Amino acid sequence: ILCFDASFQNTGNATLNVDVLGAITLYRNGAEIPAGTIEKDQKVLVTYDGTNFEVLSVTRAITTYTDPISTRGDIIRGDSSGDVERLAVGNADEILGTDGTDAAWRAITSYVAAQADLEGATAVTAYTSPGRQEFHPSAAKVWVEFAVDGTLGNSFNVASVDDDGVGNFGINLSTAFSGTGYSVVLSGDTSANTQILLWVETRNTGSIEIQLHDTGGTDNEGSVTDVMLTAFGDQ
């Protein structure tokens, strides 16, 4: 039995030359050892049967492991060579993402849709927040319910309602539209079966003027008790 420190890594069949024996092939389980059986600096235990060396065991060299983690919050990632490296904890409000090559800390804002993303309505990798979803074309920019005496009820983006006389109302917006090419939807509650027409008189950027008429075209609120308005467009 012989133990030696390997000075090589075998890439195929290997031989061992001991004194007068000459170069003798190394075997394992009756077959020549395959590539990679022995690595440099390993301790190799063999036995000699008079013809061949039979490898009994291979002990790998002990390598000291250095823990890359040094601080709370550190994580481990592979570097450009595939080796282990430390990635320090990111800043507050950052999330772990990728820059396309490595795992990396990224600001949450890099994933948040801006107003232009919502208005463009094409981005599929940016995510909206509650305070910006209203900029999407499908979102109502204004909605309101008010009584025919001008009393403001539930609403969104409405500062006040003007009672400008029988059947005439002005809805004043908190945030104006960017232009007058927006869409308005009107409806009403009624206490009786009377025919009253609700229509938009004027679309201003900062206000909407509406009228209620009877079938004869006269300003008339009839039995209408409440008016509901919704508007869509760009702000």
mmCIF file with all atom_site columns, C-alpha atoms in Angstrom, residues 3 62 96:
data_model
loop_
_atom_site.group_PDB
_atom_site.id
_atom_site.type_symbol
_atom_site.label_atom_id
_atom_site.label_alt_id
_atom_site.label_comp_id
_atom_site.label_asym_id
_atom_site.label_entity_id
_atom_site.label_seq_id
_atom_site.pdbx_PDB_ins_code
_atom_site.Cartn_x
_atom_site.Cartn_y
_atom_site.Cartn_z
_atom_site.occupancy
_atom_site.B_iso_or_equiv
_atom_site.pdbx_formal_charge
_atom_site.auth_seq_id
_atom_site.auth_comp_id
_atom_site.auth_asym_id
_atom_site.auth_atom_id
_atom_site.pdbx_PDB_model_num
ATOM 1 C CA . CYS A 1 3  ? -0.013  6.940  -0.323 1.00 0.00 ? 3  CYS A CA 1
ATOM 2 C CA . ILE A 1 62 ? -8.787  20.817 2.331  1.00 0.00 ? 62 ILE A CA 1
ATOM 3 C CA . LEU A 1 96 ? -33.729 43.071 -5.273 1.00 0.00 ? 96 LEU A CA 1
#
